[in-house]
CSV table of C-alpha atoms in Angstrom, one decimal:
chain,number,residue,atom,x,y,z
P,1101,MET,CA,43.8,-37.8,-43.4
P,1102,ASP,CA,45.8,-39.9,-46.0
P,1103,LYS,CA,43.4,-41.1,-48.7
P,1104,ILE,CA,44.3,-43.9,-51.2
P,1105,PRO,CA,43.4,-42.9,-54.9
P,1106,ILE,CA,41.3,-45.2,-56.8
P,1107,LEU,CA,41.9,-44.8,-60.6
P,1108,ARG,CA,39.5,-45.8,-63.2
P,1109,MET,CA,40.9,-47.5,-66.3
P,1110,GLY,CA,38.1,-48.7,-68.5
P,1111,ALA,CA,36.2,-51.3,-67.0
P,1112,PHE,CA,38.7,-51.9,-64.3
P,1113,LEU,CA,40.0,-49.8,-61.1
P,1114,LEU,CA,43.5,-49.2,-60.2
P,1115,VAL,CA,44.7,-48.9,-56.5
P,1116,THR,CA,48.2,-48.3,-55.7
P,1117,ILE,CA,49.0,-48.4,-52.1
P,1118,GLN,CA,52.4,-46.7,-51.6
P,1119,VAL,CA,52.4,-46.3,-47.8
P,1120,ASP,CA,51.8,-48.8,-45.0
P,1121,LEU,CA,48.5,-49.5,-44.2
P,1122,TYR,CA,47.3,-48.7,-40.8
P,1123,ASP,CA,43.9,-50.2,-39.9
P,1124,ARG,CA,41.8,-47.2,-40.2
P,1125,LEU,CA,43.5,-46.5,-43.9
P,1126,ALA,CA,42.5,-49.9,-44.9
P,1127,LEU,CA,39.1,-49.9,-43.6
P,1128,ASN,CA,38.3,-46.5,-45.5
P,1129,LEU,CA,39.9,-48.0,-48.5
P,1130,GLU,CA,37.5,-51.1,-48.3
P,1131,THR,CA,34.6,-48.7,-48.3
P,1132,ASP,CA,35.8,-46.4,-50.6
P,1133,LEU,CA,36.6,-49.1,-53.1
P,1134,VAL,CA,33.2,-51.0,-52.9
P,1135,ASN,CA,31.6,-47.4,-53.2
P,1136,MET,CA,33.6,-46.9,-56.2
P,1137,VAL,CA,32.6,-50.4,-57.7
P,1138,HIS,CA,29.0,-49.8,-57.1
P,1139,LYS,CA,29.2,-46.2,-58.7
P,1140,THR,CA,31.0,-46.8,-62.0
P,1141,GLY,CA,30.0,-50.6,-62.2
P,1142,ALA,CA,33.8,-51.8,-62.8
P,1143,ARG,CA,34.2,-55.5,-63.6
P,1144,GLY,CA,37.8,-55.6,-62.1
P,1145,VAL,CA,39.7,-54.2,-59.5
P,1146,LEU,CA,43.6,-54.3,-59.3
P,1147,ILE,CA,45.4,-53.7,-56.3
P,1148,ASP,CA,49.0,-53.1,-56.4
P,1149,ILE,CA,51.0,-53.6,-53.2
P,1150,SER,CA,54.1,-53.8,-54.5
P,1151,ALA,CA,55.4,-50.9,-52.1
P,1152,VAL,CA,54.0,-52.6,-49.1
P,1153,SER,CA,56.5,-54.3,-46.9
P,1154,ILE,CA,54.6,-54.6,-43.7
P,1155,VAL,CA,51.6,-56.8,-43.4
P,1156,ASP,CA,49.4,-58.2,-40.4
P,1157,SER,CA,46.3,-60.5,-40.1
P,1158,PHE,CA,44.1,-57.4,-40.2
P,1159,MET,CA,45.4,-56.3,-43.7
P,1160,GLY,CA,45.2,-59.8,-45.2
P,1161,ARG,CA,41.6,-60.1,-43.9
P,1162,ILE,CA,41.0,-56.7,-45.4
P,1163,LEU,CA,42.3,-57.8,-48.8
P,1164,GLY,CA,40.2,-60.8,-48.6
P,1165,ASN,CA,37.1,-58.8,-47.6
P,1166,ILE,CA,37.6,-56.6,-50.7
P,1167,ALA,CA,37.7,-59.5,-52.8
P,1168,SER,CA,34.7,-61.0,-51.5
P,1169,MET,CA,32.7,-57.8,-51.7
P,1170,THR,CA,33.7,-56.8,-54.9
P,1171,ARG,CA,32.7,-60.5,-56.0
P,1172,VAL,CA,29.2,-59.9,-54.8
P,1173,LEU,CA,29.0,-56.4,-56.9
P,1174,ASP,CA,30.2,-58.8,-59.8
P,1175,ALA,CA,33.9,-57.4,-60.0
P,1176,GLU,CA,37.0,-59.7,-59.6
P,1177,THR,CA,39.8,-58.6,-57.4
P,1178,VAL,CA,43.4,-59.1,-58.5
P,1179,VAL,CA,46.3,-58.7,-56.2
P,1180,VAL,CA,49.6,-57.5,-57.6
P,1181,GLY,CA,53.0,-57.2,-56.9
P,1182,MET,CA,53.4,-58.9,-53.4
P,1183,GLN,CA,56.8,-58.8,-51.7
P,1184,PRO,CA,58.4,-62.3,-50.9
P,1185,ALA,CA,58.3,-61.5,-47.4
P,1186,VAL,CA,54.7,-60.0,-47.3
P,1187,ALA,CA,53.7,-63.6,-49.0
P,1188,ILE,CA,55.7,-65.7,-46.3
P,1189,THR,CA,54.2,-63.6,-43.5
P,1190,LEU,CA,50.6,-63.9,-44.8
P,1191,ILE,CA,51.1,-67.8,-45.2
P,1192,GLU,CA,52.6,-68.1,-41.7
P,1193,LEU,CA,49.7,-66.2,-40.4
P,1194,GLY,CA,47.5,-68.8,-42.3
P,1195,LEU,CA,46.0,-66.5,-44.5
P,1196,SER,CA,46.1,-68.0,-48.1
P,1197,LEU,CA,43.8,-65.5,-49.5
P,1198,SER,CA,42.1,-68.3,-51.4
P,1199,GLY,CA,39.3,-65.9,-53.0
P,1200,VAL,CA,41.9,-63.5,-54.4
P,1201,TYR,CA,43.4,-63.9,-57.8
P,1202,THR,CA,47.2,-62.7,-57.9
P,1203,ALA,CA,49.5,-61.7,-60.5
P,1204,LEU,CA,53.4,-60.7,-60.3
P,1205,ASP,CA,52.9,-56.9,-61.8
P,1206,VAL,CA,50.3,-54.8,-63.0
P,1207,GLU,CA,50.6,-55.5,-66.5
P,1208,ARG,CA,50.0,-59.3,-65.8
P,1209,GLY,CA,47.2,-58.4,-63.7
P,1210,MET,CA,45.5,-56.5,-66.3
P,1211,ALA,CA,45.9,-59.4,-68.8
P,1212,LEU,CA,44.3,-61.6,-66.3
P,1213,LEU,CA,41.5,-59.5,-65.6
P,1214,GLN,CA,40.8,-59.1,-69.2
P,1215,THR,CA,40.9,-62.8,-69.8
P,1216,LYS,CA,38.5,-63.5,-66.9
P,1217,LEU,CA,36.3,-60.6,-68.2
P,1218,GLY,CA,36.6,-62.1,-71.7
P,1219,SER,CA,35.5,-65.6,-70.7
P,1220,ASP,CA,32.7,-64.1,-68.5
P,1221,ASP,CA,31.4,-62.2,-71.6
P,1222,GLU,CA,31.5,-65.4,-73.8
P,1223,LEU,CA,29.8,-67.0,-71.1
P,1224,THR,CA,27.1,-64.3,-70.9
P,1225,ASP,CA,26.7,-64.7,-74.6
P,1226,ASP,CA,26.3,-68.2,-74.5
P,1227,ASP,CA,23.7,-67.9,-71.9
P,1228,ALA,CA,21.9,-65.6,-73.8
P,1229,ASP,CA,21.8,-67.5,-77.0
P,1230,TYR,CA,20.5,-70.4,-74.7
P,1231,THR,CA,17.7,-68.3,-73.4
P,1232,GLU,CA,16.8,-67.4,-76.9
K,58,MET,CA,122.9,-70.4,-11.4
K,59,THR,CA,120.0,-68.3,-12.4
K,60,ASN,CA,117.1,-67.2,-10.0
K,61,SER,CA,115.0,-65.3,-12.3
K,62,VAL,CA,112.7,-67.0,-14.9
K,63,ALA,CA,113.0,-64.2,-17.4
K,64,GLN,CA,116.8,-64.2,-17.1
K,65,PHE,CA,116.6,-68.1,-17.7
K,66,LEU,CA,114.6,-67.8,-20.6
K,67,LYS,CA,116.6,-65.1,-22.3
K,68,LYS,CA,119.6,-66.8,-21.8
K,69,ASN,CA,118.4,-70.1,-23.1
K,70,LYS,CA,116.2,-68.8,-25.9
K,71,ALA,CA,118.2,-70.3,-28.8
K,72,LEU,CA,118.7,-73.6,-27.0
K,73,LEU,CA,115.3,-73.9,-26.1
K,74,LEU,CA,114.0,-73.3,-29.5
K,75,ASP,CA,116.4,-75.9,-30.9
K,76,THR,CA,115.3,-78.5,-28.1
K,77,TRP,CA,111.8,-77.8,-28.8
K,78,ILE,CA,112.1,-78.3,-32.6
K,79,GLN,CA,114.2,-81.5,-32.1
K,80,LYS,CA,111.5,-82.8,-29.9
K,81,GLN,CA,108.8,-81.9,-32.5
K,82,LEU,CA,111.0,-83.5,-35.4
K,83,ALA,CA,111.5,-86.4,-33.4
K,84,SER,CA,108.0,-87.1,-32.3
K,85,ASP,CA,105.5,-89.6,-34.2
K,86,THR,CA,103.0,-87.0,-34.5
K,87,LEU,CA,105.1,-84.7,-36.8
K,88,ARG,CA,102.9,-84.0,-40.1
K,89,ASP,CA,105.3,-82.7,-42.6
K,90,ASP,CA,102.6,-83.2,-45.3
K,91,LEU,CA,100.8,-80.6,-43.6
K,92,MET,CA,103.3,-78.1,-42.7
K,93,THR,CA,106.8,-78.0,-43.8
K,94,ASN,CA,109.8,-78.1,-41.2
K,95,ASP,CA,110.6,-74.5,-42.4
K,96,GLU,CA,107.3,-73.3,-41.4
K,97,LEU,CA,107.2,-75.3,-38.2
K,98,ARG,CA,110.4,-73.8,-37.2
K,99,LEU,CA,109.2,-70.1,-38.2
K,100,GLN,CA,106.0,-70.7,-36.2
K,101,SER,CA,107.7,-72.3,-33.3
K,102,GLU,CA,110.1,-69.4,-33.1
K,103,GLU,CA,107.5,-66.7,-33.2
K,104,LEU,CA,106.0,-68.4,-30.3
K,105,VAL,CA,109.3,-68.8,-28.4
K,106,ASP,CA,110.2,-65.1,-29.1
K,107,LEU,CA,106.9,-63.8,-27.7
K,108,LEU,CA,107.2,-66.5,-24.8
K,109,VAL,CA,110.5,-65.0,-23.8
K,110,LYS,CA,109.3,-61.5,-24.1
K,111,SER,CA,106.0,-61.8,-22.0
K,112,VAL,CA,107.2,-64.0,-19.0
K,113,ASN,CA,108.6,-62.7,-16.0
K,114,ASP,CA,109.0,-63.2,-12.2
K,115,ASN,CA,105.9,-61.4,-11.4
K,116,ASN,CA,103.2,-62.8,-14.1
K,117,ILE,CA,104.3,-66.3,-14.2
K,118,GLU,CA,102.1,-67.3,-11.5
K,119,GLN,CA,99.2,-64.9,-12.8
K,120,THR,CA,98.0,-66.9,-16.0
K,121,GLU,CA,95.1,-64.4,-16.5
K,122,SER,CA,97.1,-61.5,-16.5
K,123,ALA,CA,96.8,-59.1,-19.4
K,124,SER,CA,100.6,-59.2,-20.1
K,125,PHE,CA,99.9,-62.7,-21.9
K,126,ASP,CA,97.0,-61.5,-24.0
K,127,GLU,CA,99.6,-61.5,-27.1
K,128,LEU,CA,100.8,-64.8,-26.4
K,129,PHE,CA,97.2,-66.3,-26.2
K,130,GLU,CA,96.4,-64.4,-29.1
K,131,LEU,CA,99.3,-66.0,-31.1
K,132,LEU,CA,98.7,-69.4,-29.7
K,133,SER,CA,94.9,-68.9,-30.7
K,134,ALA,CA,95.9,-68.1,-34.2
K,135,ILE,CA,98.1,-71.1,-34.4
K,136,SER,CA,95.7,-73.4,-33.0
K,137,MET,CA,93.0,-72.1,-35.2
K,138,SER,CA,95.1,-72.5,-38.5
K,139,ARG,CA,96.0,-75.9,-37.5
K,140,ALA,CA,92.4,-76.8,-37.0
K,141,ARG,CA,91.4,-75.6,-40.7
K,142,GLN,CA,95.0,-77.3,-41.9
K,143,GLY,CA,93.2,-80.6,-40.6
K,144,PHE,CA,95.8,-81.4,-37.8
K,145,SER,CA,94.4,-83.8,-35.3
K,146,PRO,CA,93.7,-82.5,-31.7
K,147,ARG,CA,96.5,-84.8,-30.4
K,148,GLU,CA,99.0,-83.3,-32.9
K,149,THR,CA,98.0,-79.7,-31.7
K,150,GLY,CA,97.9,-80.6,-28.1
K,151,LEU,CA,101.4,-82.5,-28.2
K,152,TYR,CA,102.8,-79.4,-30.4
K,153,ILE,CA,102.7,-77.2,-27.0
K,154,PHE,CA,103.3,-80.1,-24.5
K,155,SER,CA,106.6,-80.8,-26.1
K,156,LEU,CA,107.4,-77.5,-25.4
K,157,LYS,CA,106.9,-78.2,-21.6
K,158,GLU,CA,109.0,-80.9,-22.1
K,159,ALA,CA,111.9,-78.9,-23.8
K,160,ILE,CA,111.6,-76.1,-20.7
K,161,PHE,CA,111.7,-79.0,-18.1
K,162,GLU,CA,115.0,-80.3,-19.7
K,163,LEU,CA,116.5,-76.9,-19.8
K,164,LEU,CA,115.6,-76.1,-16.5
K,165,GLN,CA,117.0,-79.4,-15.1
K,166,GLN,CA,120.2,-78.8,-16.5
K,167,ASP,CA,120.2,-75.6,-15.2
K,168,LEU,CA,118.9,-75.9,-12.0
K,169,SER,CA,120.4,-79.5,-11.1
K,170,SER,CA,122.5,-78.1,-8.0
K,171,ASP,CA,119.1,-76.9,-6.2
K,172,PRO,CA,116.3,-79.4,-6.3
K,173,LEU,CA,113.9,-77.2,-4.4
K,174,LEU,CA,114.3,-74.1,-6.8
K,175,LEU,CA,114.0,-76.6,-9.6
K,176,PHE,CA,110.9,-78.1,-8.3
K,177,LYS,CA,109.3,-74.6,-7.6
K,178,THR,CA,110.2,-73.3,-11.1
K,179,SER,CA,109.1,-76.5,-12.8
K,180,LEU,CA,105.3,-76.2,-11.0
K,181,LYS,CA,105.3,-72.3,-12.1
K,182,PHE,CA,106.2,-73.4,-15.7
K,183,ASN,CA,103.7,-76.5,-15.8
K,184,ARG,CA,100.8,-74.3,-14.6
K,185,LEU,CA,101.7,-71.7,-17.1
K,186,LEU,CA,101.9,-74.2,-20.1
K,187,ASP,CA,99.0,-76.0,-18.9
K,188,SER,CA,97.0,-72.8,-19.4
K,189,PHE,CA,98.4,-72.4,-22.8
K,190,GLY,CA,97.2,-76.0,-23.6
K,191,VAL,CA,93.8,-75.1,-22.4
K,192,VAL,CA,93.8,-72.4,-24.7
K,193,THR,CA,95.0,-74.2,-27.6
K,194,PHE,CA,92.6,-76.8,-27.1
K,195,GLU,CA,89.9,-74.1,-26.8
K,196,THR,CA,90.6,-72.2,-30.0
K,197,PHE,CA,91.2,-75.5,-31.7
K,198,ILE,CA,87.6,-76.9,-31.0
K,199,LYS,CA,86.1,-73.1,-31.9
K,200,GLY,CA,88.0,-73.5,-35.2
K,201,ARG,CA,86.8,-76.9,-35.8
K,202,GLU,CA,83.1,-75.7,-35.1
K,203,GLU,CA,83.6,-72.8,-37.3
K,204,VAL,CA,84.5,-75.4,-40.0
K,205,ILE,CA,81.3,-77.3,-39.3
K,206,PHE,CA,79.2,-74.2,-39.2
K,207,ARG,CA,80.5,-73.0,-42.5
K,208,GLN,CA,80.1,-76.6,-44.2
K,209,THR,CA,76.4,-76.3,-42.8
K,210,GLU,CA,75.5,-73.1,-44.5
K,211,GLU,CA,77.2,-73.8,-47.5
K,212,ILE,CA,75.1,-77.4,-47.9
K,213,SER,CA,72.0,-75.6,-47.4
K,214,ASP,CA,73.2,-73.0,-49.8
K,215,ILE,CA,73.8,-75.6,-52.5
K,216,SER,CA,71.0,-77.6,-51.8
K,217,THR,CA,68.2,-75.1,-52.9
K,218,PRO,CA,69.3,-73.9,-56.3
K,219,VAL,CA,66.6,-72.1,-58.0
K,220,ILE,CA,67.2,-72.7,-61.8
K,221,GLN,CA,65.5,-70.9,-64.8
K,222,VAL,CA,64.7,-73.8,-67.1
K,223,TRP,CA,62.9,-71.3,-69.4
K,224,ASP,CA,61.9,-68.0,-70.1
K,225,GLY,CA,59.3,-67.6,-67.2
K,226,ILE,CA,59.7,-70.9,-65.9
K,227,LEU,CA,61.8,-71.7,-62.7
K,228,ALA,CA,62.4,-75.0,-61.5
K,229,LEU,CA,63.8,-75.9,-57.7
K,230,PRO,CA,65.1,-79.5,-57.2
K,231,ILE,CA,64.8,-80.1,-53.3
K,232,ILE,CA,67.2,-82.7,-52.0
K,233,GLY,CA,67.3,-84.0,-48.7
K,234,THR,CA,64.4,-83.6,-45.9
K,235,LEU,CA,62.4,-80.4,-45.7
K,236,ASP,CA,62.5,-79.0,-42.1
K,237,SER,CA,60.9,-75.5,-41.2
K,238,ALA,CA,64.5,-74.1,-41.4
K,239,ARG,CA,65.1,-75.4,-45.0
K,240,THR,CA,61.5,-74.5,-45.8
K,241,GLN,CA,61.9,-71.1,-45.1
K,242,VAL,CA,65.2,-70.8,-47.1
K,243,VAL,CA,63.7,-72.8,-50.2
K,244,MET,CA,60.5,-70.3,-49.8
K,245,GLU,CA,62.8,-67.3,-49.6
K,246,SER,CA,65.0,-68.1,-52.4
K,247,LEU,CA,62.1,-69.1,-54.7
K,248,LEU,CA,60.0,-66.1,-54.1
K,249,GLN,CA,62.9,-63.9,-54.6
K,250,LYS,CA,63.9,-65.4,-57.9
K,251,ILE,CA,60.3,-65.3,-58.9
K,252,VAL,CA,60.6,-61.4,-58.2
K,253,ASP,CA,64.0,-61.2,-59.8
K,254,THR,CA,62.9,-63.1,-63.3
K,255,GLY,CA,59.4,-62.1,-63.4
K,256,SER,CA,58.7,-65.9,-63.6
K,257,GLY,CA,54.9,-67.1,-63.9
K,258,ILE,CA,55.5,-70.7,-63.2
K,259,ALA,CA,57.6,-72.4,-60.5
K,260,ILE,CA,58.3,-76.1,-60.4
K,261,LEU,CA,59.1,-77.8,-57.2
K,262,ASP,CA,60.7,-81.1,-57.8
K,263,ILE,CA,60.7,-83.4,-54.9
K,264,SER,CA,62.4,-86.4,-56.3
K,265,GLY,CA,65.4,-85.8,-54.2
K,266,VAL,CA,63.2,-85.8,-51.0
K,267,PRO,CA,63.3,-89.1,-49.3
K,268,ALA,CA,60.2,-89.0,-47.6
K,269,VAL,CA,57.0,-86.9,-47.3
K,270,ASP,CA,55.3,-87.1,-43.9
K,271,SER,CA,52.4,-84.6,-43.0
K,272,LEU,CA,54.8,-82.0,-41.7
K,273,VAL,CA,57.1,-81.9,-45.1
K,274,ALA,CA,53.7,-81.9,-47.1
K,275,GLN,CA,52.5,-78.8,-44.9
K,276,HIS,CA,55.8,-77.1,-45.8
K,277,LEU,CA,55.2,-77.8,-49.5
K,278,ILE,CA,51.6,-76.4,-49.2
K,279,LYS,CA,53.0,-73.5,-47.6
K,280,THR,CA,55.3,-72.9,-50.4
K,281,VAL,CA,52.9,-73.4,-52.8
K,282,SER,CA,50.6,-71.2,-51.3
K,283,ALA,CA,53.2,-68.5,-51.1
K,284,THR,CA,54.0,-68.7,-54.5
K,285,ARG,CA,50.2,-68.3,-55.3
K,286,LEU,CA,50.0,-65.0,-53.4
K,287,MET,CA,53.1,-63.6,-55.4
K,288,GLY,CA,51.0,-64.2,-58.4
K,289,ALA,CA,53.0,-67.2,-59.9
K,290,ASP,CA,51.6,-70.7,-60.2
K,291,CYS,CA,53.5,-73.6,-58.6
K,292,ILE,CA,53.7,-77.2,-59.9
K,293,ILE,CA,54.9,-79.9,-57.6
K,294,SER,CA,56.8,-82.7,-59.8
K,295,GLY,CA,58.8,-85.8,-58.9
K,296,ILE,CA,56.3,-87.5,-56.8
K,297,ARG,CA,57.6,-91.3,-56.4
K,298,PRO,CA,54.8,-93.9,-55.9
K,299,GLU,CA,55.9,-94.6,-52.6
K,300,ILE,CA,55.2,-90.8,-51.9
K,301,ALA,CA,51.9,-90.7,-53.3
K,302,GLN,CA,50.9,-93.9,-51.2
K,303,THR,CA,51.9,-92.1,-48.0
K,304,VAL,CA,50.3,-89.0,-48.8
K,305,VAL,CA,47.1,-90.6,-49.5
K,306,HIS,CA,47.5,-92.8,-46.3
K,307,LEU,CA,48.0,-89.8,-44.5
K,308,GLY,CA,44.8,-88.1,-45.7
K,309,ILE,CA,46.9,-85.1,-47.0
K,310,ASP,CA,45.0,-83.0,-49.5
K,311,LEU,CA,46.8,-82.1,-52.4
K,312,SER,CA,44.0,-81.7,-54.7
K,313,ASN,CA,44.4,-77.9,-54.9
K,314,ILE,CA,48.0,-78.1,-56.1
K,315,ILE,CA,49.1,-79.2,-59.8
K,316,THR,CA,51.0,-82.4,-59.3
K,317,LYS,CA,53.1,-84.2,-61.9
K,318,ALA,CA,55.1,-87.4,-61.7
K,319,SER,CA,58.3,-86.1,-63.4
K,320,LEU,CA,60.1,-82.9,-63.8
K,321,ALA,CA,59.6,-83.5,-68.1
K,322,SER,CA,55.8,-83.5,-67.5
K,323,ALA,CA,55.8,-80.6,-65.3
K,324,LEU,CA,57.7,-78.8,-67.8
K,325,LYS,CA,55.3,-79.9,-70.6
K,326,HIS,CA,52.3,-78.8,-68.4
K,327,ALA,CA,54.4,-75.3,-67.9
K,328,PHE,CA,54.9,-74.7,-71.6
K,329,SER,CA,50.8,-75.3,-72.4
K,330,MET,CA,50.5,-72.9,-69.6
K,331,ASN,CA,52.5,-70.2,-71.5
K,332,ARG,CA,51.1,-71.5,-74.6
K,333,LEU,CA,54.4,-72.7,-75.9
K,334,THR,CA,54.9,-75.9,-78.1
K,335,VAL,CA,58.0,-78.2,-78.6
K,336,LYS,CA,58.3,-79.5,-81.8
K,337,ARG,CA,60.6,-81.9,-83.6
K,338,ALA,CA,62.7,-80.0,-86.1
K,339,GLU,CA,62.5,-83.3,-88.8
K,340,SER,CA,58.8,-83.0,-88.9
K,341,GLU,CA,58.8,-79.5,-89.9
K,342,LYS,CA,61.0,-80.2,-93.0
K,343,LYS,CA,58.6,-82.8,-94.0
K,344,VAL,CA,55.9,-80.1,-94.0
K,345,LEU,CA,57.9,-77.8,-96.1
């Protein structure tokens, strides 16, 4: 059984999908990822789909679900490296993945997560000051 | 007196060519601006050569016969090249039909003593040359259609140029109405360019779009969403007052999209998103 590796990079988790996702694999990824976020207390999840060339509505929904689930666990999800054809397909399917952050490549995705995390930290600091 | 069609043609080949060329030169539809008389002569000679070679008593009544394939091919090539050179259908048609006239004239001279045979032979040639005419016309129209098709393709290509206006900023001026097919082309070329250049911001300028209805707006929203999925931001600029009015009247929600009145203000916004500033050089001197 294929398994998609989840790498930990500091406060973030990095997932690189290098095979075409079939339904079972996607569901397993969802479970693994949510467990991993819970276990490590990660603040951000970066999913690199630059090698994915085929996408269906199920896969689009899974991406959306992962984003919502990680948000509940206080982690932001960034999907990076989407191929033009994949983007067009998702739009034609009516899935605009509005809850998911996107970036062009892993580097920019990391930068985006860092700024999100940075602003979050400031926010919590402010809150802390306020309560004090 | 000649009984055989093939013999008749062989015997009169040079005469036929001369008569035909004279007829063409005398005709009102001669276009020596499009084709020199020498070229015309060469083209006609080639056709007459092939005609003499392929026509015989057996196949003259079977216009579908395979022995005419070569001849039809040549006719198609001539017709196609004439369509591209800009000959009118009338000129192309008369080119072939004047050959018929030339043949009839020669037949008349040759068979004047036997009216019955003259009539029969004329009928055969008539049928053959009519089928030549039909082939010429078919390919002529096909040639014209090809020209139109190529132009349509070129228009759709040149109407969707993706320009890199700055490092990391792309601009796409849309000119003309957006339909589904064009949206597809626009979207594909924009997304591909985003990947190629790694640009984070795309500006869609719609000042050249004559009218925005709900369908066009939907296409725009689709393009913006697709760009967002790729991880780039999309700004729509060039919104004219009338378009702003129609958009609101139609109840189209563009609140999730960054919209700017002009390309300049969109570029300014893009600069600020990339934390770039544009300064006047003189003011720097004053500071120094």
